[in-house]
PDB file of C-alpha atoms in Angstrom:
ATOM      1  CA  MET A 144       2.865  32.550 -15.286  1.00 82.00           C
ATOM      2  CA  PRO A 145       2.468  35.788 -13.291  1.00 90.00           C
ATOM      3  CA  ILE A 146       5.434  36.989 -11.248  1.00 92.00           C
ATOM      4  CA  PRO A 147       4.680  39.149  -8.177  1.00 91.00           C
ATOM      5  CA  GLU A 148       6.174  42.632  -8.259  1.00 90.00           C
ATOM      6  CA  ASP A 149       8.278  41.983  -5.165  1.00 91.00           C
ATOM      7  CA  VAL A 150      10.187  39.181  -6.936  1.00 92.00           C
ATOM      8  CA  THR A 151      13.320  40.542  -8.620  1.00 91.00           C
ATOM      9  CA  GLY A 152      15.331  37.376  -9.213  1.00 88.00           C
ATOM     10  CA  ASP A 153      18.137  38.624  -6.985  1.00 89.00           C
ATOM     11  CA  GLU A 154      16.819  36.370  -4.206  1.00 90.00           C
ATOM     12  CA  ILE A 155      18.395  33.266  -5.712  1.00 89.00           C
ATOM     13  CA  ASP A 156      21.569  31.672  -4.381  1.00 88.00           C
ATOM     14  CA  LYS A 157      24.804  33.197  -5.672  1.00 89.00           C
ATOM     15  CA  ASP A 158      25.911  29.858  -7.147  1.00 90.00           C
ATOM     16  CA  VAL A 159      22.698  29.629  -9.163  1.00 92.00           C
ATOM     17  CA  ARG A 160      23.092  33.247 -10.256  1.00 90.00           C
ATOM     18  CA  GLN A 161      26.557  32.397 -11.504  1.00 91.00           C
ATOM     19  CA  GLU A 162      25.168  29.490 -13.521  1.00 92.00           C
ATOM     20  CA  LEU A 163      22.656  31.805 -15.147  1.00 93.00           C
ATOM     21  CA  GLN A 164      25.404  34.137 -16.350  1.00 91.00           C
ATOM     22  CA  SER A 165      25.759  31.909 -19.403  1.00 89.00           C
ATOM     23  CA  LEU A 166      22.353  33.206 -20.551  1.00 92.00           C
ATOM     24  CA  PRO A 167      21.486  36.587 -22.089  1.00 94.00           C
ATOM     25  CA  LYS A 168      20.764  39.112 -19.328  1.00 91.00           C
ATOM     26  CA  GLY A 169      17.018  39.430 -19.927  1.00 93.00           C
ATOM     27  CA  LEU A 170      16.565  35.682 -20.182  1.00 95.00           C
ATOM     28  CA  ALA A 171      18.646  35.098 -17.062  1.00 95.00           C
ATOM     29  CA  GLU A 172      16.406  37.498 -15.112  1.00 95.00           C
ATOM     30  CA  ASP A 173      13.252  35.717 -16.265  1.00 95.00           C
ATOM     31  CA  VAL A 174      14.652  32.315 -15.336  1.00 95.00           C
ATOM     32  CA  ALA A 175      15.811  33.611 -11.948  1.00 96.00           C
ATOM     33  CA  LYS A 176      12.348  34.973 -11.131  1.00 95.00           C
ATOM     34  CA  ASN A 177      10.726  31.654 -11.967  1.00 96.00           C
ATOM     35  CA  LEU A 178      13.253  29.806  -9.820  1.00 96.00           C
ATOM     36  CA  VAL A 179      12.461  32.150  -6.939  1.00 96.00           C
ATOM     37  CA  MET A 180       8.785  31.294  -7.326  1.00 96.00           C
ATOM     38  CA  VAL A 181       9.597  27.571  -7.275  1.00 97.00           C
ATOM     39  CA  ALA A 182      11.463  27.971  -3.997  1.00 95.00           C
ATOM     40  CA  ARG A 183       8.736  30.188  -2.542  1.00 95.00           C
ATOM     41  CA  LEU A 184       5.837  27.843  -3.344  1.00 96.00           C
ATOM     42  CA  ILE A 185       7.267  24.336  -3.211  1.00 96.00           C
ATOM     43  CA  ASP A 186       6.187  23.640   0.392  1.00 94.00           C
ATOM     44  CA  GLU A 187       2.771  25.336   0.512  1.00 94.00           C
ATOM     45  CA  ASP A 188       1.720  25.121  -3.140  1.00 96.00           C
ATOM     46  CA  PRO A 189       3.661  22.333  -4.887  1.00 97.00           C
ATOM     47  CA  GLU A 190       1.422  22.446  -7.961  1.00 97.00           C
ATOM     48  CA  GLY A 191       2.142  26.145  -8.380  1.00 97.00           C
ATOM     49  CA  ALA A 192       5.869  25.535  -7.913  1.00 97.00           C
ATOM     50  CA  TYR A 193       5.703  22.819 -10.556  1.00 98.00           C
ATOM     51  CA  GLY A 194       4.128  25.253 -13.011  1.00 97.00           C
ATOM     52  CA  TYR A 195       6.907  27.811 -12.532  1.00 97.00           C
ATOM     53  CA  SER A 196       9.540  25.084 -12.835  1.00 97.00           C
ATOM     54  CA  LYS A 197       8.160  24.098 -16.224  1.00 97.00           C
ATOM     55  CA  VAL A 198       8.474  27.714 -17.394  1.00 97.00           C
ATOM     56  CA  ALA A 199      12.087  27.875 -16.207  1.00 97.00           C
ATOM     57  CA  LEU A 200      12.776  24.537 -17.860  1.00 96.00           C
ATOM     58  CA  ARG A 201      11.368  25.750 -21.162  1.00 96.00           C
ATOM     59  CA  LEU A 202      13.573  28.847 -20.991  1.00 96.00           C
ATOM     60  CA  ALA A 203      16.855  27.243 -19.877  1.00 95.00           C
ATOM     61  CA  SER A 204      16.891  23.455 -19.971  1.00 94.00           C
ATOM     62  CA  ARG A 205      20.674  23.382 -20.292  1.00 95.00           C
ATOM     63  CA  VAL A 206      21.258  24.965 -16.884  1.00 95.00           C
ATOM     64  CA  ALA A 207      21.832  22.394 -14.142  1.00 96.00           C
ATOM     65  CA  ALA A 208      20.178  24.487 -11.435  1.00 96.00           C
ATOM     66  CA  VAL A 209      17.021  24.667 -13.549  1.00 96.00           C
ATOM     67  CA  ARG A 210      16.967  20.899 -14.043  1.00 97.00           C
ATOM     68  CA  GLU A 211      17.476  20.406 -10.313  1.00 97.00           C
ATOM     69  CA  ALA A 212      14.664  22.819  -9.431  1.00 97.00           C
ATOM     70  CA  ALA A 213      12.381  21.058 -11.906  1.00 97.00           C
ATOM     71  CA  GLY A 214      13.297  17.765 -10.289  1.00 98.00           C
ATOM     72  CA  PHE A 215      12.388  18.936  -6.794  1.00 98.00           C
ATOM     73  CA  ALA A 216       9.114  20.452  -8.027  1.00 98.00           C
ATOM     74  CA  ALA A 217       8.171  17.182  -9.713  1.00 98.00           C
ATOM     75  CA  TYR A 218       9.243  15.265  -6.588  1.00 98.00           C
ATOM     76  CA  ALA A 219       7.016  17.458  -4.404  1.00 97.00           C
ATOM     77  CA  ASN A 220       4.102  16.518  -6.672  1.00 98.00           C
ATOM     78  CA  GLN A 221       4.954  12.798  -6.483  1.00 97.00           C
ATOM     79  CA  LYS A 222       5.902  12.734 -10.172  1.00 98.00           C
ATOM     80  CA  TYR A 223       8.800  10.442  -9.373  1.00 98.00           C
ATOM     81  CA  SER A 224       9.684   9.311 -12.868  1.00 98.00           C
ATOM     82  CA  GLU A 225       9.906  12.893 -14.083  1.00 98.00           C
ATOM     83  CA  ALA A 226      11.822  13.964 -10.989  1.00 98.00           C
ATOM     84  CA  LEU A 227      14.343  11.153 -11.421  1.00 98.00           C
ATOM     85  CA  ALA A 228      14.940  12.126 -15.046  1.00 98.00           C
ATOM     86  CA  GLU A 229      15.599  15.748 -14.061  1.00 98.00           C
ATOM     87  CA  PHE A 230      17.918  14.795 -11.208  1.00 98.00           C
ATOM     88  CA  ARG A 231      19.877  12.512 -13.508  1.00 97.00           C
ATOM     89  CA  ALA A 232      20.210  15.311 -16.042  1.00 97.00           C
ATOM     90  CA  ALA A 233      21.450  17.735 -13.375  1.00 96.00           C
ATOM     91  CA  ARG A 234      23.952  15.183 -12.131  1.00 96.00           C
ATOM     92  CA  ARG A 235      25.301  14.590 -15.636  1.00 95.00           C
ATOM     93  CA  MET A 236      25.818  18.320 -16.047  1.00 95.00           C
ATOM     94  CA  THR A 237      27.614  18.878 -12.745  1.00 93.00           C
ATOM     95  CA  GLY A 238      29.105  15.530 -11.802  1.00 92.00           C
ATOM     96  CA  ASN A 239      27.960  16.133  -8.208  1.00 91.00           C
ATOM     97  CA  VAL A 240      26.569  13.315  -6.058  1.00 95.00           C
ATOM     98  CA  GLU A 241      24.515  15.429  -3.643  1.00 95.00           C
ATOM     99  CA  LEU A 242      21.276  14.397  -5.385  1.00 97.00           C
ATOM    100  CA  TRP A 243      21.990  10.701  -4.881  1.00 97.00           C
ATOM    101  CA  PRO A 244      19.710  10.239  -1.824  1.00 97.00           C
ATOM    102  CA  VAL A 245      16.692  11.937  -3.387  1.00 98.00           C
ATOM    103  CA  MET A 246      17.261   9.960  -6.582  1.00 98.00           C
ATOM    104  CA  ALA A 247      17.156   6.781  -4.495  1.00 98.00           C
ATOM    105  CA  ASP A 248      13.953   7.976  -2.841  1.00 98.00           C
ATOM    106  CA  CYS A 249      12.440   8.453  -6.313  1.00 98.00           C
ATOM    107  CA  GLU A 250      13.155   4.776  -6.901  1.00 98.00           C
ATOM    108  CA  ARG A 251      11.140   4.050  -3.757  1.00 98.00           C
ATOM    109  CA  GLY A 252       8.332   6.222  -5.062  1.00 97.00           C
ATOM    110  CA  LEU A 253       8.339   4.204  -8.280  1.00 98.00           C
ATOM    111  CA  GLY A 254       7.909   0.995  -6.291  1.00 97.00           C
ATOM    112  CA  ARG A 255      11.524  -0.128  -6.623  1.00 98.00           C
ATOM    113  CA  PRO A 256      12.883  -0.289  -3.045  1.00 98.00           C
ATOM    114  CA  GLU A 257      15.468  -2.878  -4.084  1.00 98.00           C
ATOM    115  CA  LYS A 258      16.987  -0.319  -6.455  1.00 98.00           C
ATOM    116  CA  ALA A 259      17.053   2.254  -3.653  1.00 98.00           C
ATOM    117  CA  LEU A 260      18.970  -0.214  -1.466  1.00 97.00           C
ATOM    118  CA  ASP A 261      21.447  -0.856  -4.276  1.00 97.00           C
ATOM    119  CA  MET A 262      22.059   2.881  -4.466  1.00 97.00           C
ATOM    120  CA  ALA A 263      22.525   3.025  -0.677  1.00 97.00           C
ATOM    121  CA  GLY A 264      25.451   0.631  -1.052  1.00 95.00           C
ATOM    122  CA  ALA A 265      27.022   2.366  -4.060  1.00 96.00           C
ATOM    123  CA  PRO A 266      30.420   4.132  -3.960  1.00 95.00           C
ATOM    124  CA  GLU A 267      28.698   7.483  -4.492  1.00 95.00           C
ATOM    125  CA  VAL A 268      27.462   7.398  -0.884  1.00 96.00           C
ATOM    126  CA  HIS A 269      31.018   7.721   0.433  1.00 95.00           C
ATOM    127  CA  LYS A 270      31.352  10.989  -1.481  1.00 96.00           C
ATOM    128  CA  LEU A 271      28.367  12.550   0.285  1.00 96.00           C
ATOM    129  CA  ASP A 272      28.785  14.968   3.162  1.00 95.00           C
ATOM    130  CA  LYS A 273      27.469  14.033   6.600  1.00 95.00           C
ATOM    131  CA  ALA A 274      23.985  15.429   5.898  1.00 95.00           C
ATOM    132  CA  GLY A 275      23.815  13.489   2.640  1.00 96.00           C
ATOM    133  CA  GLN A 276      24.895  10.253   4.314  1.00 96.00           C
ATOM    134  CA  VAL A 277      22.210  10.639   6.982  1.00 96.00           C
ATOM    135  CA  GLU A 278      19.651  11.304   4.274  1.00 97.00           C
ATOM    136  CA  MET A 279      20.782   8.175   2.458  1.00 97.00           C
ATOM    137  CA  ARG A 280      20.380   6.189   5.673  1.00 97.00           C
ATOM    138  CA  LEU A 281      16.809   7.483   6.012  1.00 97.00           C
ATOM    139  CA  VAL A 282      16.017   6.465   2.447  1.00 98.00           C
ATOM    140  CA  ALA A 283      17.534   2.998   2.960  1.00 98.00           C
ATOM    141  CA  ALA A 284      15.495   2.481   6.134  1.00 98.00           C
ATOM    142  CA  GLY A 285      12.377   3.543   4.249  1.00 97.00           C
ATOM    143  CA  ALA A 286      13.171   1.017   1.534  1.00 98.00           C
ATOM    144  CA  ARG A 287      13.514  -1.721   4.156  1.00 98.00           C
ATOM    145  CA  ARG A 288      10.108  -0.800   5.527  1.00 97.00           C
ATOM    146  CA  ASP A 289       8.655  -0.846   2.005  1.00 97.00           C
ATOM    147  CA  MET A 290       9.820  -4.434   1.795  1.00 97.00           C
ATOM    148  CA  GLY A 291       8.324  -5.327   5.183  1.00 96.00           C
ATOM    149  CA  GLN A 292      11.733  -5.630   6.852  1.00 97.00           C
ATOM    150  CA  LEU A 293      10.984  -3.669  10.023  1.00 97.00           C
ATOM    151  CA  ASP A 294      13.858  -5.008  12.121  1.00 97.00           C
ATOM    152  CA  ALA A 295      16.308  -4.283   9.320  1.00 97.00           C
ATOM    153  CA  ALA A 296      14.944  -0.742   9.060  1.00 97.00           C
ATOM    154  CA  ILE A 297      15.566  -0.219  12.773  1.00 97.00           C
ATOM    155  CA  VAL A 298      19.127  -1.504  12.507  1.00 97.00           C
ATOM    156  CA  THR A 299      19.751   0.703   9.453  1.00 97.00           C
ATOM    157  CA  LEU A 300      18.888   3.816  11.458  1.00 97.00           C
ATOM    158  CA  GLN A 301      21.120   2.874  14.405  1.00 96.00           C
ATOM    159  CA  SER A 302      24.216   5.006  13.881  1.00 94.00           C
ATOM    160  CA  PRO A 303      26.603   7.399  15.641  1.00 94.00           C
ATOM    161  CA  GLU A 304      24.435  10.279  14.372  1.00 94.00           C
ATOM    162  CA  LEU A 305      21.385   8.789  16.103  1.00 94.00           C
ATOM    163  CA  ALA A 306      23.259   8.193  19.359  1.00 91.00           C
ATOM    164  CA  SER A 307      24.856  11.647  19.422  1.00 92.00           C
ATOM    165  CA  ASN A 308      23.546  14.205  21.913  1.00 91.00           C
ATOM    166  CA  SER A 309      24.460  17.116  19.674  1.00 92.00           C
ATOM    167  CA  VAL A 310      21.609  18.572  17.630  1.00 93.00           C
ATOM    168  CA  GLN A 311      22.227  18.868  13.912  1.00 94.00           C
ATOM    169  CA  PRO A 312      19.839  19.861  11.083  1.00 92.00           C
ATOM    170  CA  TRP A 313      19.045  16.195  10.480  1.00 92.00           C
ATOM    171  CA  THR A 314      18.725  15.098  14.123  1.00 95.00           C
ATOM    172  CA  ALA A 315      14.956  15.531  14.525  1.00 95.00           C
ATOM    173  CA  ARG A 316      14.123  13.659  11.321  1.00 95.00           C
ATOM    174  CA  LEU A 317      16.520  10.837  12.146  1.00 96.00           C
ATOM    175  CA  ARG A 318      15.104  10.384  15.651  1.00 96.00           C
ATOM    176  CA  TYR A 319      11.564  10.613  14.320  1.00 97.00           C
ATOM    177  CA  ALA A 320      12.199   7.935  11.689  1.00 97.00           C
ATOM    178  CA  TYR A 321      13.720   5.678  14.345  1.00 97.00           C
ATOM    179  CA  ALA A 322      10.754   6.191  16.690  1.00 97.00           C
ATOM    180  CA  ASP A 323       8.301   5.518  13.872  1.00 96.00           C
ATOM    181  CA  ALA A 324      10.106   2.306  12.914  1.00 97.00           C
ATOM    182  CA  LEU A 325      10.089   1.139  16.540  1.00 97.00           C
ATOM    183  CA  LEU A 326       6.368   1.809  16.799  1.00 96.00           C
ATOM    184  CA  ALA A 327       5.697  -0.088  13.586  1.00 96.00           C
ATOM    185  CA  ALA A 328       7.584  -3.027  15.092  1.00 95.00           C
ATOM    186  CA  GLY A 329       5.382  -2.926  18.196  1.00 95.00           C
ATOM    187  CA  ARG A 330       8.069  -1.526  20.511  1.00 96.00           C
ATOM    188  CA  GLU A 331       5.851   1.227  21.923  1.00 95.00           C
ATOM    189  CA  ASN A 332       7.840   2.162  25.040  1.00 95.00           C
ATOM    190  CA  GLU A 333      11.041   2.654  23.063  1.00 96.00           C
ATOM    191  CA  ALA A 334       9.113   4.526  20.388  1.00 96.00           C
ATOM    192  CA  ARG A 335       7.752   6.934  22.975  1.00 96.00           C
ATOM    193  CA  GLU A 336      11.268   7.608  24.264  1.00 96.00           C
ATOM    194  CA  TRP A 337      12.542   8.461  20.788  1.00 96.00           C
ATOM    195  CA  PHE A 338       9.536  10.572  19.836  1.00 95.00           C
ATOM    196  CA  ALA A 339      10.295  12.584  22.992  1.00 95.00           C
ATOM    197  CA  LYS A 340      13.921  12.960  21.872  1.00 95.00           C
ATOM    198  CA  ALA A 341      12.713  14.043  18.435  1.00 95.00           C
ATOM    199  CA  VAL A 342      10.565  16.723  20.059  1.00 95.00           C
ATOM    200  CA  GLU A 343      13.581  18.023  21.984  1.00 94.00           C
ATOM    201  CA  SER A 344      15.598  18.467  18.802  1.00 94.00           C
ATOM    202  CA  ASP A 345      12.798  19.667  16.515  1.00 91.00           C
ATOM    203  CA  LYS A 346      13.152  23.407  16.999  1.00 89.00           C
ATOM    204  CA  ASP A 347      11.525  24.438  13.709  1.00 87.00           C
ATOM    205  CA  GLY A 348       8.618  21.989  13.729  1.00 88.00           C
ATOM    206  CA  SER A 349       9.838  19.959  10.785  1.00 88.00           C
ATOM    207  CA  THR A 350       8.088  16.835  12.126  1.00 92.00           C
ATOM    208  CA  ASP A 351       4.829  16.075  13.938  1.00 92.00           C
ATOM    209  CA  ALA A 352       6.725  14.333  16.733  1.00 92.00           C
ATOM    210  CA  SER A 353       4.866  16.264  19.446  1.00 93.00           C
ATOM    211  CA  ASP A 354       1.511  15.068  18.092  1.00 93.00           C
ATOM    212  CA  ARG A 355       2.742  11.482  17.865  1.00 92.00           C
ATOM    213  CA  LEU A 356       4.035  11.647  21.437  1.00 91.00           C
ATOM    214  CA  ALA A 357       0.746  13.060  22.704  1.00 93.00           C
ATOM    215  CA  GLU A 358      -1.126  10.315  20.876  1.00 91.00           C
ATOM    216  CA  LEU A 359       0.956   7.661  22.614  1.00 89.00           C
ATOM    217  CA  ASP A 360       0.246   9.354  25.952  1.00 86.00           C
ATOM    218  CA  GLY A 361      -3.476   9.298  25.266  1.00 83.00           C
ATOM    219  CA  VAL A 362      -3.816  13.068  25.007  1.00 78.00           C
ATOM    220  CA  GLU A 363      -6.754  14.185  22.869  1.00 68.00           C
ATOM    221  CA  PHE A 364      -6.644  17.674  21.359  1.00 59.00           C
ATOM    222  CA  VAL A 365      -9.859  19.679  21.024  1.00 62.00           C
ATOM    223  CA  ASP A 366     -10.317  22.500  18.533  1.00 58.00           C
ATOM    224  CA  ALA A 367     -11.388  25.372  20.800  1.00 56.00           C
ATOM    225  CA  PHE A 368     -12.766  27.418  17.919  1.00 59.00           C
ATOM    226  CA  ALA A 369     -14.874  24.535  16.650  1.00 56.00           C
ATOM    227  CA  GLU A 370     -16.133  23.908  20.186  1.00 59.00           C
ATOM    228  CA  ASP A 371     -17.151  27.575  20.592  1.00 59.00           C
ATOM    229  CA  GLU A 372     -18.985  27.502  17.273  1.00 62.00           C
ATOM    230  CA  ALA A 373     -20.854  24.355  18.351  1.00 56.00           C
ATOM    231  CA  ASP A 374     -21.863  26.003  21.644  1.00 58.00           C
ATOM    232  CA  GLU A 375     -23.142  29.063  19.786  1.00 63.00           C
ATOM    233  CA  ALA A 376     -25.157  26.851  17.467  1.00 56.00           C
ATOM    234  CA  ASP A 377     -26.694  25.019  20.439  1.00 59.00           C
ATOM    235  CA  GLU A 378     -27.644  28.319  22.058  1.00 59.00           C
ATOM    236  CA  ALA A 379     -29.230  29.502  18.821  1.00 54.00           C
ATOM    237  CA  ASP A 380     -31.268  26.303  18.630  1.00 54.00           C
ATOM    238  CA  GLU A 381     -32.507  26.891  22.174  1.00 54.00           C
ATOM    239  CA  VAL A 382     -33.521  30.512  21.531  1.00 47.00           C
ATOM    240  CA  GLU A 383     -34.782  30.354  17.984  1.00 48.00           C
ATOM    241  CA  PRO A 384     -37.523  27.849  17.051  1.00 49.00           C
ATOM    242  CA  ASP A 385     -37.103  25.936  13.841  1.00 52.00           C
ATOM    243  CA  GLY A 386     -39.262  26.693  10.817  1.00 52.00           C
ATOM    244  CA  GLU A 387     -42.079  24.291  11.682  1.00 55.00           C
ATOM    245  CA  ALA A 388     -42.254  25.486  15.301  1.00 49.00           C
ATOM    246  CA  ALA A 389     -42.400  29.111  14.198  1.00 47.00           C
ATOM    247  CA  GLU A 390     -45.195  28.357  11.791  1.00 55.00           C
ATOM    248  CA  LYS A 391     -47.141  26.585  14.581  1.00 52.00           C
ATOM    249  CA  VAL A 392     -46.767  29.654  16.827  1.00 43.00           C
ATOM    250  CA  VAL A 393     -48.200  31.881  14.093  1.00 45.00           C
ATOM    251  CA  GLU A 394     -51.155  29.512  13.618  1.00 56.00           C
ATOM    252  CA  ASP A 395     -51.880  29.498  17.371  1.00 53.00           C
ATOM    253  CA  VAL A 396     -51.826  33.290  17.506  1.00 44.00           C
ATOM    254  CA  ASP A 397     -54.241  33.503  14.564  1.00 55.00           C
ATOM    255  CA  GLU A 398     -56.649  31.101  16.275  1.00 56.00           C
ATOM    256  CA  VAL A 399     -56.581  33.137  19.486  1.00 43.00           C
ATOM    257  CA  GLU A 400     -57.309  36.332  17.587  1.00 51.00           C
ATOM    258  CA  GLU A 401     -60.275  34.692  15.821  1.00 54.00           C
ATOM    259  CA  ASP A 402     -61.686  33.462  19.155  1.00 52.00           C
ATOM    260  CA  VAL A 403     -61.410  36.941  20.605  1.00 43.00           C
ATOM    261  CA  GLU A 404     -63.281  38.422  17.660  1.00 50.00           C
ATOM    262  CA  ASP A 405     -66.024  35.789  17.989  1.00 51.00           C
ATOM    263  CA  GLY A 406     -66.355  36.437  21.697  1.00 49.00           C
ATOM    264  CA  ASP A 407     -65.350  32.911  22.580  1.00 51.00           C
ATOM    265  CA  LEU A 408     -62.679  34.099  25.019  1.00 47.00           C
ATOM    266  CA  LYS A 409     -63.155  36.174  28.115  1.00 46.00           C
ATOM    267  CA  ASP A 410     -60.899  39.122  28.994  1.00 43.00           C
TER     268      ASP A 410
END
C-alpha cells in the first residue's frame, strides 16, 4: 500500500522501535512506516488502517507490537474474532496484561458477555494500572447491559474514580457511561446531572455528552448552512419559473406577436 512521503517511520513510539531492532534495517523501516499509517488512520479511516496492519503483519508477524496494532485495526473494523486472536498472540509474546480489557470487550462483540464478566473477575485485573482497571469496569458494565441487567451496570460503574472530583484521562468516558446507564434505567434527572459532569471533564471532545445533554434539555440544533441553502433555493423558485411555466410564457408571447401581425390588436 502507498506510503506518503512525509512518513519516515521515526514517528513510532521508542518502545516499538526497539522491538523492531530484531529485524533487518530495511524491513524494520518498512514495518515502522506501515505502523505509522495504522496509527494515523485508525480513527478516521479504519478500513485503511486495517489494510496497512495486514501489510505489517505479513512482514513481521513475530513482533508483538505488530500483532497488537493488527488487533486494534481489526477491533476498529468490528472484526472481533480476528482482533481477539491478535491480542492473545501479543499477550503471549510479552506476558503483559494491559490488553485484558479490550480482549474482554472483544468477547462482548462476539456475543459472549458472560465471558467478559468472567474476565472482569480474573486475577489479571489486579495487575492492571488505574486506567486499565477503569477500562475493565466500563467493559463489565457494558456486559451487564448486554444481558439486560441495567441496575447491575449502574452499580458496577459506581466507584471512587466516578466520585472523584479530579479529572483524569478516563473521567469523561466513565461519567458518560454512568449517565447513559442511568438514562437507560429511566432515571432521567440523574442522567442529566452526570451528562453535565461528563461535559465538564471532556476537554478533547471524546464523547458526545454535550449533544446528549442538549437533547435532554429539549434543545434542537439547526444546520445553518443547510438552512441558507434552502432559503436560496426558495428564492430561486420565486424568481425563476419552472420549465412548464417558461414554455407557457413563450407560447403566450408567440400568440401576441401573431395577433399584432394580423391586426387583431390595437396599439
